[in-house]
Short mmCIF file of C-alpha atoms in Angstrom, two decimals:
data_model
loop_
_atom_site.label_atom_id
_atom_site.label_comp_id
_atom_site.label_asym_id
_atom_site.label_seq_id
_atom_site.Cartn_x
_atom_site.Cartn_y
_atom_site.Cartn_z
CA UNK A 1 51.41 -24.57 40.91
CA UNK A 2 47.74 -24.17 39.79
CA UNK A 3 45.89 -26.58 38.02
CA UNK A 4 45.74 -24.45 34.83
CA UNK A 5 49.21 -23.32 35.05
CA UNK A 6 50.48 -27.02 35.27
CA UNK A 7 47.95 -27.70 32.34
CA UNK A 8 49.22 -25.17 29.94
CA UNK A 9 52.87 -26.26 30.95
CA UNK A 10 52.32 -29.80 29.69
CA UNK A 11 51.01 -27.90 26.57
CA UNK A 12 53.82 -25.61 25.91
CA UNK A 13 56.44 -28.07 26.64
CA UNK A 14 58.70 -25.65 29.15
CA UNK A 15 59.28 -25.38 32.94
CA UNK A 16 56.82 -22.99 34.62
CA UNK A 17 59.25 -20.44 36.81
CA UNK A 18 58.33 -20.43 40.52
CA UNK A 19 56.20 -17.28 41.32
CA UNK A 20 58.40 -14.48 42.19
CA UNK A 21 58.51 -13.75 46.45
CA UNK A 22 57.78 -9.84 47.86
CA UNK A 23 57.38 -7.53 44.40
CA UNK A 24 57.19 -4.17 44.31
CA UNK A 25 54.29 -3.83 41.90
CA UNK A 26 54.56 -0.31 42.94
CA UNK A 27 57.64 0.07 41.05
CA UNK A 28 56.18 -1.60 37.55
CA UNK A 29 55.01 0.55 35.10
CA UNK A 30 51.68 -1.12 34.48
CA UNK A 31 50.28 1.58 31.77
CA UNK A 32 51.76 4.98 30.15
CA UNK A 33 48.21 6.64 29.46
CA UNK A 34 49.57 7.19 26.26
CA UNK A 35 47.15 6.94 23.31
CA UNK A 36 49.08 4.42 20.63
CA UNK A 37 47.07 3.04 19.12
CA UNK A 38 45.12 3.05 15.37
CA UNK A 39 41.34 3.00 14.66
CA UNK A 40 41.40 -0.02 12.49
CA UNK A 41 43.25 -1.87 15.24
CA UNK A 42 41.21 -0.38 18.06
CA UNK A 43 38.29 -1.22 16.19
CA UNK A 44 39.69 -4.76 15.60
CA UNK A 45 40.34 -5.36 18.86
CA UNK A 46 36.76 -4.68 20.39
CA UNK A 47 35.66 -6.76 17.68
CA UNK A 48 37.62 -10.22 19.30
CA UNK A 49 36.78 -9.17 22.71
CA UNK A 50 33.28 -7.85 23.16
CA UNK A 51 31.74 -10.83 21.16
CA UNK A 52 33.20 -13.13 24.06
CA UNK A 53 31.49 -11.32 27.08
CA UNK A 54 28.46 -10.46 25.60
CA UNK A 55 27.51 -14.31 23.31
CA UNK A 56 30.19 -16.95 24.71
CA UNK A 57 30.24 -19.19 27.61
CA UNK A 58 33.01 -20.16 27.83
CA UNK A 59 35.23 -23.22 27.34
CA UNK A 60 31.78 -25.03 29.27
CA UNK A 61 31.68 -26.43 32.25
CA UNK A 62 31.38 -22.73 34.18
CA UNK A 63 34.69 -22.15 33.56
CA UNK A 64 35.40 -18.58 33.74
CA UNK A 65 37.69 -16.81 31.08
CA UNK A 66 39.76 -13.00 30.65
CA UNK A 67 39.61 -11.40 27.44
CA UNK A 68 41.47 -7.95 27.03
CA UNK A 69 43.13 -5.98 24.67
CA UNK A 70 46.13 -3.71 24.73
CA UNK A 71 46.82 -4.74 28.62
CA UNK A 72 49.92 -5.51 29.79
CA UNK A 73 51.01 -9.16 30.60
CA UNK A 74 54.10 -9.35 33.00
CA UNK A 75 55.55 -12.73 32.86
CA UNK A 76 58.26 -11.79 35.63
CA UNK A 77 58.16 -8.24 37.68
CA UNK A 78 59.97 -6.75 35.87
CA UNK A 79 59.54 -3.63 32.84
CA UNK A 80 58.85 -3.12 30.48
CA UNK A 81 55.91 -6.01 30.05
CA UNK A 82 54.52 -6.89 26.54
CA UNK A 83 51.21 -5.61 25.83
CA UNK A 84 49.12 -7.84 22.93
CA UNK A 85 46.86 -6.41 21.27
CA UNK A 86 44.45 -9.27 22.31
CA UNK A 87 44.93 -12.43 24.99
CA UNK A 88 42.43 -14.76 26.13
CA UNK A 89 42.94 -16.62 29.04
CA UNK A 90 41.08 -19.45 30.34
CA UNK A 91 40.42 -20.71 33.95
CA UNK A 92 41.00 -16.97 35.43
CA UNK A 93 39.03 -14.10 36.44
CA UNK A 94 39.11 -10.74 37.16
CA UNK A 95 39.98 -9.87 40.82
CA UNK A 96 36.75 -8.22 41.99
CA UNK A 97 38.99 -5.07 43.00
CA UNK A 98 40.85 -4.58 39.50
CA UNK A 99 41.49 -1.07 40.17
CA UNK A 100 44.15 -1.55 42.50
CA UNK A 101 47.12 -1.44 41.01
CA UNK A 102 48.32 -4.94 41.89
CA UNK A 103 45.05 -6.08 40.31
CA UNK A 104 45.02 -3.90 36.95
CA UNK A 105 47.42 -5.63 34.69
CA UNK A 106 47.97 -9.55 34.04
CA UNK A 107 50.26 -10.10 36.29
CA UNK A 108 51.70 -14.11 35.38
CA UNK A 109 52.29 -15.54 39.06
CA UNK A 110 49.55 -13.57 40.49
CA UNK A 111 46.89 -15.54 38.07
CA UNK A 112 48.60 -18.57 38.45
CA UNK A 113 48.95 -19.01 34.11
CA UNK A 114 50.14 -17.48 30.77
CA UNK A 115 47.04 -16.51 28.91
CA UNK A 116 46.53 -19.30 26.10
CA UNK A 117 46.15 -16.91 23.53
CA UNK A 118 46.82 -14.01 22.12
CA UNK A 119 46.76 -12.04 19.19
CA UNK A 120 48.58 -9.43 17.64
CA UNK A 121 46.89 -7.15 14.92
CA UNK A 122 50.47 -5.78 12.37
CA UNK A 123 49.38 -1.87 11.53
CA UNK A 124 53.05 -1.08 10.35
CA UNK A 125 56.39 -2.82 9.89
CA UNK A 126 58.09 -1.72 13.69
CA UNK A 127 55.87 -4.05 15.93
CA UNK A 128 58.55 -6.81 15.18
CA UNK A 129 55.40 -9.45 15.37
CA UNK A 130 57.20 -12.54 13.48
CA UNK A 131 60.66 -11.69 15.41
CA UNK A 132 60.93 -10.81 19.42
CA UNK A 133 57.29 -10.83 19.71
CA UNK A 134 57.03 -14.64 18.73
CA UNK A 135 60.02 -15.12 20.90
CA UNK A 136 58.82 -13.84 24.28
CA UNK A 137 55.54 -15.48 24.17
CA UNK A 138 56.70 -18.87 23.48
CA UNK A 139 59.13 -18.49 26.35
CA UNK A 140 56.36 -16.98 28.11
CA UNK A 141 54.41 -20.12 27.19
CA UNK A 142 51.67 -19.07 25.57
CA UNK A 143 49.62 -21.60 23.57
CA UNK A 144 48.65 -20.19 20.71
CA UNK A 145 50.08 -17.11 19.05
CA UNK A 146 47.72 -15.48 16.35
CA UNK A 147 49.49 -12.85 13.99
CA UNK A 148 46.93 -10.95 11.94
CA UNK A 149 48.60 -9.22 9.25
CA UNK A 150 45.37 -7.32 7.44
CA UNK A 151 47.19 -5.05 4.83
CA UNK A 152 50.46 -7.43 4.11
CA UNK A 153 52.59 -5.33 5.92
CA UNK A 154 54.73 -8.36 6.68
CA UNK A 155 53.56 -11.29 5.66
CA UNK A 156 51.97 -12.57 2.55
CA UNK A 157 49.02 -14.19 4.78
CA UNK A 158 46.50 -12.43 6.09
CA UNK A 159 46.02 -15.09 8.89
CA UNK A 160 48.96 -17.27 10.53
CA UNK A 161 48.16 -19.11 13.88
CA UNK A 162 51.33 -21.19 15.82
CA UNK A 163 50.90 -23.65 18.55
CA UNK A 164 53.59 -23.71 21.75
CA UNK A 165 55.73 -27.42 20.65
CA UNK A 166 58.44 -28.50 22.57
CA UNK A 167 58.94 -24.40 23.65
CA UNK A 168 58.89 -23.14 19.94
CA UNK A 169 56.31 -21.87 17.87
CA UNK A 170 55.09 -24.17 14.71
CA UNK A 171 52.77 -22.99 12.15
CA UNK A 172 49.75 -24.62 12.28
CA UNK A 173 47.22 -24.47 9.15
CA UNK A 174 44.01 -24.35 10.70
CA UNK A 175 42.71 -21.76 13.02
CA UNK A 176 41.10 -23.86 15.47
CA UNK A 177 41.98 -24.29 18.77
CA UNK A 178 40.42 -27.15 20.15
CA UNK A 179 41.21 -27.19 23.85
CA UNK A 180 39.73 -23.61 24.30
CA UNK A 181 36.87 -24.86 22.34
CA UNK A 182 36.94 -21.47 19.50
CA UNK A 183 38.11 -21.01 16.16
CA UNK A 184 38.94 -17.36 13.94
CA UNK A 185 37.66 -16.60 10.64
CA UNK A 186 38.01 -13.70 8.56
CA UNK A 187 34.82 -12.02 7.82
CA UNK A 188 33.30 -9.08 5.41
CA UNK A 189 30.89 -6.99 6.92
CA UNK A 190 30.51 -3.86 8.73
CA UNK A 191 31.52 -3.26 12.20
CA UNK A 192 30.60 0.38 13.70
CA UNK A 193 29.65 1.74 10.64
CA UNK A 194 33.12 0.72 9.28
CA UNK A 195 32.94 -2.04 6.07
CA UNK A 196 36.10 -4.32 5.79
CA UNK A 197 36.55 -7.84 4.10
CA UNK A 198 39.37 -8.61 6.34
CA UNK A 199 38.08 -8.54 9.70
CA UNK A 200 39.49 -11.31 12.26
CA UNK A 201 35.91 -12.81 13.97
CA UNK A 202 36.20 -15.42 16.42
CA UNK A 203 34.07 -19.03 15.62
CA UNK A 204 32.30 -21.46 18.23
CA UNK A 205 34.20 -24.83 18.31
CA UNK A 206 31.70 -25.55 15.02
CA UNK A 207 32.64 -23.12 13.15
CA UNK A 208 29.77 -20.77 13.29
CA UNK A 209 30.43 -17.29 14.55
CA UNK A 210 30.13 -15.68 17.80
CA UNK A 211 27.96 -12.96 17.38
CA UNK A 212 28.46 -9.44 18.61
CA UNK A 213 25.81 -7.90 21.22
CA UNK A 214 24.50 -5.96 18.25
CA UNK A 215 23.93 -9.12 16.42
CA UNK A 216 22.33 -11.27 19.05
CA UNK A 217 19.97 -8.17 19.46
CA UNK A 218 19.17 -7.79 16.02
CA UNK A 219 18.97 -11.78 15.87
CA UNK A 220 16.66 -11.40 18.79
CA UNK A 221 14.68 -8.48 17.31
CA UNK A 222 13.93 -10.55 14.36
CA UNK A 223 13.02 -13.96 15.90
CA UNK A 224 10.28 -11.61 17.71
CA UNK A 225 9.26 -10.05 14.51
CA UNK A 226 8.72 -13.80 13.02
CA UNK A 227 6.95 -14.56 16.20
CA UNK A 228 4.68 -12.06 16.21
CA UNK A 229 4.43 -12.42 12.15
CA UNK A 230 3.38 -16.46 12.61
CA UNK A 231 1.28 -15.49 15.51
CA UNK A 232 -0.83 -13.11 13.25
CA UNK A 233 -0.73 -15.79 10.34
CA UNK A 234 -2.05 -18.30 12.70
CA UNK A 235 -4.15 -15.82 14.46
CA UNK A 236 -5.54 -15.19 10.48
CA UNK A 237 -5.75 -19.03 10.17
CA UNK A 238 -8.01 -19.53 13.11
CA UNK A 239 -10.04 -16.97 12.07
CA UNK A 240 -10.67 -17.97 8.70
CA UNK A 241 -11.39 -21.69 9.71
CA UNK A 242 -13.86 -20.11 12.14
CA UNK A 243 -15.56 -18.49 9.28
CA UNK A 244 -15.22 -21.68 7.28
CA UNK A 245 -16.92 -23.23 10.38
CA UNK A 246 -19.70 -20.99 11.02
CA UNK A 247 -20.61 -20.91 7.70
CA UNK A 248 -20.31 -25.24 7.34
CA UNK A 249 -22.92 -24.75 10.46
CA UNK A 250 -24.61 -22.73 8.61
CA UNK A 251 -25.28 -25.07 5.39
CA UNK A 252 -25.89 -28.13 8.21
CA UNK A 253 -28.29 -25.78 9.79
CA UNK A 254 -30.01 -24.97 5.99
CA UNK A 255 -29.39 -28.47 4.85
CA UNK A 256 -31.61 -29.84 8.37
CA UNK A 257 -34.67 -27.40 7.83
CA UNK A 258 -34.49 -28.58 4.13
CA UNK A 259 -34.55 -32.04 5.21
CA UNK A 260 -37.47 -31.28 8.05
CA UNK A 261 -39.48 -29.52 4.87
CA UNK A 262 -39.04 -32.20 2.77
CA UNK A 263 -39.71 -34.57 5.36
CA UNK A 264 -43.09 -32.88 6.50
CA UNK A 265 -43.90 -32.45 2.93
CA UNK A 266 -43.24 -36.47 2.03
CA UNK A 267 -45.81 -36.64 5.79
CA UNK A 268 -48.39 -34.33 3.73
CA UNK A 269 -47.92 -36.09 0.47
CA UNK A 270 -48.42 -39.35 2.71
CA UNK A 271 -51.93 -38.05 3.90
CA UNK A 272 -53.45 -37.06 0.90
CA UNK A 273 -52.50 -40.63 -0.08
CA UNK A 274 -53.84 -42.04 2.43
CA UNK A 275 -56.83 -39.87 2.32
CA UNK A 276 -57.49 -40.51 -1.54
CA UNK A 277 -57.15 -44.05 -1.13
CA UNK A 278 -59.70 -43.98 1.73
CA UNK A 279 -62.28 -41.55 -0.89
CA UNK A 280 -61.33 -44.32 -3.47
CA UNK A 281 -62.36 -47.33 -1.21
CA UNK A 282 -65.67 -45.40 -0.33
CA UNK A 283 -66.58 -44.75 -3.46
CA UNK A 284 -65.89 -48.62 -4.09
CA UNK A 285 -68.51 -49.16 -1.57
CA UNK A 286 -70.76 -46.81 -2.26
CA UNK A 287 -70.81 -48.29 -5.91
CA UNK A 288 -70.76 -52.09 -4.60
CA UNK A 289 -74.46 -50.97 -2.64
CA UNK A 290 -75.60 -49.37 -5.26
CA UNK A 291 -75.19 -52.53 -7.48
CA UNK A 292 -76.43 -54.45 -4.69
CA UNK A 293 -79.38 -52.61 -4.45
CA UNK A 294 -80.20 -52.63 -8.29
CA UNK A 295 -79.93 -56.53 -8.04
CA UNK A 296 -82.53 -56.61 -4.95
CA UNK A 297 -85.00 -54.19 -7.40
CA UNK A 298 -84.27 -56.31 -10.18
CA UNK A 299 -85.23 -59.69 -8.40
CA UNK A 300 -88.81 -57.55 -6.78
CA UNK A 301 -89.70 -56.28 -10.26
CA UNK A 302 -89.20 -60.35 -11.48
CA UNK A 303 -91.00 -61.52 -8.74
CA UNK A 304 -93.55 -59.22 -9.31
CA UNK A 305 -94.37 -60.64 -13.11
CA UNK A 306 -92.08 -57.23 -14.47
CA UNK A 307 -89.19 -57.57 -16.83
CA UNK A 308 -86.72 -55.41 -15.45
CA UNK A 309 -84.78 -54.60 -18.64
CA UNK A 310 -88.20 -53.51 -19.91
CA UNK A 311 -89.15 -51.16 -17.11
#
């Protein structure tokens, strides 16, 4: 028995069947090409399995995964299998040549596990959902079992989600499932051009949505658009603070040849000081001889028998 298989035994609570020996698989009737299905569910369907492949990871730790819808899962070899409208299963892969025939439905033994989830999407009252459905996936021992029951065609939920105990089915309130790491939520929105407040969305393991290709792309699309919009702002920025620092050169530059005038005229202003006091103290000396030189006539003229004051 595989790891996972022996895993999602312990889960479920029953005794995994031993894989069955030399099947005809070309004996099985593995799909009727007969077109079945509604566009709401078809719709709904592609809405739990694309987000997976194109925005999950998985459960982490590079574990790979299976998501399909309306495939059919063959517990034991024999017909006719059961065909959910959704199943994830965890720990499995895809052979790499699916289109043999051995390879193109979920055969149980040959991937080694029941898939740990599926869903079922009620369009009428005849898929029996709540009755043999329930029954033949918790012998099948499938971990959860999701019924999605959009327009009350059976149920007065929209949502119910059961967990494999003990090899029966018990309601479980929350739509988590923590060992595969996801959640479900109903969402409003529009989904190829179709509007519905009841679509069934799958959630990360914090409750925040997985987003559709379509979503990530738009979600890309804008985080470039804000790029490029904060790289013009800041492209904007620099500019104007080169402005604001040519022009803060330029005042510095007007401010220094104000401050070089000033200074050379405080240098001028300096000389003609200097120079005036220099006519000042030469005209102080010229005066000073001239006095002296009035004395020396003054004492000849006395000398001389002459009254200055009277000549």
């Amino acid at each position: 028995m595989s790891v996972a298989r022996a895993a999602t035994v312990r889960a479920a609570g029953v005794a995994a069947p031993p894989p069955p020996l030399n099947v005809d698989i070309e004996s099985l009737v593995t799909e009727d090409d007969t077109p079945v299905d509604n566009m709401p569910s078809e719709k709904q369907q592609r809405l739990l399995t694309e987000p997976l492949y194109s925005s999950w990871a998985g459960p982490g730790g590079g574990r790979a995964f299976v998501a399909a819808a309306n495939v059919g899962v063959f517990p034991e070899p024999r017909n006719p299998a059961i065909v959910p409208d959704v199943f994830l299963s965890l720990d499995v892969q895809v052979h790499e040549n699916f289109w043999e025939k051995r390879h193109r439905s979920y055969f149980v033994w040959e991937f080694g596990k029941p898939p740990d989830l599926v869903v079922e999407i009620v369009s009428n009252q005849k898929g029996n959902e709540v009755g043999s459905k329930r029954l033949r996936y918790a012998r099948m021992g499938v971990a959860y079992y999701v019924i999605h029951d959009p327009f009350h065609r059976l149920m007065r939920d929209d949502l119910r989600v059961y967990r494999l105990r003990d090899g029966d089915y018990r309601r479980q309130e929350s739509p988590r499932f923590p060992e595969l790491r996801l959640g479900m939520r109903l969402w409003e929105g529009e989904f190829e051009g179709v509007w519905l407040s009841g679509w069934l969305r799958w959630t990360d393991e914090h409750d925040v949505l997985i987003p559709m290709g379509k979503e990530r792309a738009e979600h890309a699309e804008h985080l470039v658009v804000e790029e490029s919009r904060r790289a013009e702002q800041e492209s904007r920025r620099a500019e104007e603070e080169s402005r604001r620092a040519e022009q803060e050169s330029r005042r510095a530059e007007q401010e220094s040849r104000r401050a070089e005038q000033e200074s050379r005229r405080a240098e001028e202003e300096s000389r003609r000081a200097e120079q005036e006091s220099r006519r000042a103290e030469e005209e102080h000396r010229r005066a000073e001889e001239e006095h002296r030189r009035a004395e020396r006539l003054a004492a000849l003229l006395r000398r001389s028998g002459i009254d200055p004051e009277q000549a």
